[in-house]
């Protein structure tokens, strides 16, 4: 029963799909699609597990839209994968890590992803996030824990010609974070039209 609820929550993280650019600012704000997420903790991780690189620098993300891994600390990773891998990926990681002490926890029911993209995406995010999101300070491939308004988030910047970010937050903050993003896009949209 709970697994069915978790899978439904993954498919519709904010309950419904809101308008992606309500302010016509050129910034797309959309709930991420169905995705499984895992928190991994391990010391001296090594090179990889289940094809996921564990040797990248802290505050970086690797992978693609289907499967990504963000290194948030010396022994902490957040992993996102396609819903189809939700049951197999933890077992594959555990098998590759063998006897080494580790913890892998499915946090799919806890976390929600919101994608923010467009030329003014950094300006929208900076309405509630204190980080310098310029290309030099937060280039594509960066990931970190930070705040957005009053909510703790994981912020990921994906590769691409157009700036594209993922805001990953706890489900209980998702409506607040999405609303704050939409409100910020109104201000950015108004400024862009001037």
XYZ file of C-alpha atoms in Angstrom:
194
model
C 0.000 0.000 0.000
C 2.689 2.513 0.975
C 4.745 1.682 -2.118
C 1.738 2.529 -4.311
C 1.405 5.884 -2.529
C 5.128 6.595 -2.961
C 5.001 5.822 -6.668
C 1.959 8.103 -7.077
C 3.761 10.863 -5.178
C 6.783 10.479 -7.477
C 4.584 10.801 -10.556
C 2.792 13.974 -9.406
C 5.152 15.653 -6.943
C 3.085 18.828 -6.616
C -0.303 17.217 -7.135
C -0.772 18.684 -10.605
C 1.300 20.306 -13.315
C 1.046 24.124 -12.962
C 1.645 26.572 -15.791
C 5.343 26.471 -16.616
C 5.834 30.202 -17.320
C 2.992 32.115 -15.625
C 4.805 35.473 -15.792
C 5.933 35.076 -19.422
C 9.455 35.799 -18.220
C 11.108 33.174 -20.411
C 11.789 31.089 -17.297
C 10.236 27.626 -17.215
C 9.304 26.342 -13.738
C 8.087 22.764 -13.913
C 7.809 19.865 -11.482
C 10.352 17.177 -12.310
C 8.888 13.992 -13.689
C 8.624 10.699 -11.859
C 12.021 9.953 -10.416
C 13.523 7.753 -7.738
C 15.966 9.378 -5.304
C 18.460 7.789 -2.947
C 20.729 9.145 -0.240
C 24.068 7.320 -0.102
C 26.617 7.539 2.699
C 29.991 5.819 2.537
C 33.544 6.687 3.549
C 36.355 6.115 1.067
C 33.880 5.414 -1.688
C 36.268 4.478 -4.469
C 35.725 4.998 -8.163
C 32.145 3.884 -8.842
C 29.174 1.719 -7.938
C 26.473 0.513 -10.353
C 28.024 2.694 -13.034
C 27.732 5.846 -10.909
C 30.974 7.789 -10.346
C 31.760 8.239 -6.646
C 35.085 10.001 -7.101
C 33.969 13.427 -8.288
C 34.684 16.608 -6.365
C 32.397 17.725 -3.540
C 29.586 20.041 -4.741
C 29.404 18.509 -8.195
C 26.875 16.509 -10.185
C 27.486 13.967 -12.920
C 25.183 12.058 -15.195
C 22.236 12.901 -17.403
C 18.469 13.343 -17.120
C 17.948 9.588 -16.781
C 20.445 9.043 -13.954
C 22.513 11.541 -11.989
C 24.606 11.635 -8.825
C 25.375 14.750 -6.803
C 28.257 14.680 -4.327
C 27.163 16.917 -1.465
C 29.902 16.135 1.041
C 33.008 13.978 1.517
C 30.846 10.925 2.262
C 27.377 12.004 1.072
C 25.668 11.639 -2.319
C 22.148 12.241 -3.631
C 21.222 9.983 -6.534
C 18.373 10.477 -8.974
C 17.291 7.804 -11.410
C 14.511 6.885 -13.738
C 11.501 5.410 -11.967
C 12.122 2.110 -13.767
C 15.392 1.683 -11.815
C 13.847 2.367 -8.395
C 13.922 -1.244 -7.266
C 17.165 -2.421 -8.903
C 19.570 0.488 -8.346
C 20.014 0.207 -4.548
C 20.715 -3.514 -4.828
C 23.253 -2.929 -7.618
C 25.026 -0.239 -5.580
C 25.085 -2.465 -2.480
C 26.459 -5.375 -4.518
C 29.260 -3.214 -5.957
C 30.165 -1.812 -2.532
C 30.287 -5.326 -1.075
C 31.350 -5.535 2.566
C 32.250 -1.855 2.869
C 30.105 -0.079 5.456
C 27.543 2.113 3.716
C 23.946 3.278 3.902
C 21.639 3.716 0.926
C 18.151 5.002 1.667
C 15.261 5.567 -0.729
C 14.168 9.178 -0.161
C 11.824 9.346 -3.155
C 8.791 9.861 -0.940
C 10.538 12.719 0.892
C 12.095 14.727 -1.940
C 10.528 16.628 -4.829
C 12.325 18.096 -7.816
C 11.428 21.358 -9.520
C 13.191 22.271 -12.770
C 13.955 25.936 -13.464
C 15.323 26.832 -16.888
C 15.728 29.777 -19.184
C 18.046 32.743 -19.679
C 16.842 34.428 -16.459
C 16.681 31.262 -14.324
C 19.569 32.381 -12.089
C 17.818 35.701 -11.403
C 14.640 33.870 -10.362
C 16.622 31.583 -8.056
C 18.577 34.498 -6.592
C 15.310 36.010 -5.388
C 15.424 33.437 -2.584
C 18.902 31.894 -2.721
C 21.960 33.724 -1.347
C 24.523 31.967 -3.561
C 26.341 33.589 -6.454
C 24.862 31.651 -9.394
C 27.086 33.251 -12.023
C 28.887 31.008 -14.492
C 32.237 31.404 -12.714
C 30.946 30.710 -9.187
C 28.311 28.043 -9.985
C 29.093 26.529 -13.394
C 27.207 23.697 -15.060
C 27.932 20.484 -13.166
C 27.646 22.146 -9.742
C 25.481 20.900 -6.870
C 25.142 22.081 -3.283
C 22.918 22.304 -0.257
C 21.589 25.821 0.292
C 18.462 27.749 1.221
C 15.668 29.019 -0.955
C 13.599 31.396 1.097
C 13.156 29.508 4.355
C 13.467 26.017 2.868
C 16.575 23.863 2.692
C 17.186 22.697 -0.865
C 19.729 20.894 -2.980
C 20.493 23.068 -6.003
C 21.894 21.409 -9.122
C 22.988 23.111 -12.316
C 22.807 20.828 -15.338
C 24.782 21.138 -18.561
C 23.160 22.790 -21.548
C 23.162 25.844 -23.781
C 20.301 27.370 -21.779
C 20.799 27.613 -18.000
C 18.931 24.724 -16.359
C 18.685 24.097 -12.627
C 17.069 21.473 -10.428
C 15.709 22.527 -7.043
C 15.342 19.409 -4.895
C 13.454 19.965 -1.656
C 11.423 18.097 0.917
C 7.875 17.372 -0.199
C 6.453 19.363 2.723
C 8.213 22.499 1.374
C 7.404 21.896 -2.311
C 4.305 24.094 -2.525
C 6.118 26.933 -0.725
C 9.239 26.621 -2.916
C 7.218 26.389 -6.129
C 5.103 29.390 -5.123
C 8.187 31.445 -4.272
C 9.749 30.526 -7.637
C 6.564 31.556 -9.457
C 6.436 34.837 -7.522
C 10.091 35.551 -8.277
C 9.475 34.919 -11.974
C 6.799 37.640 -11.899
C 9.398 40.179 -10.767
C 11.987 38.958 -13.240
C 9.387 38.966 -16.030
C 8.342 42.527 -15.218
C 11.984 43.674 -15.187
C 12.688 41.890 -18.505
C 9.713 43.621 -20.195
C 10.977 47.118 -19.255
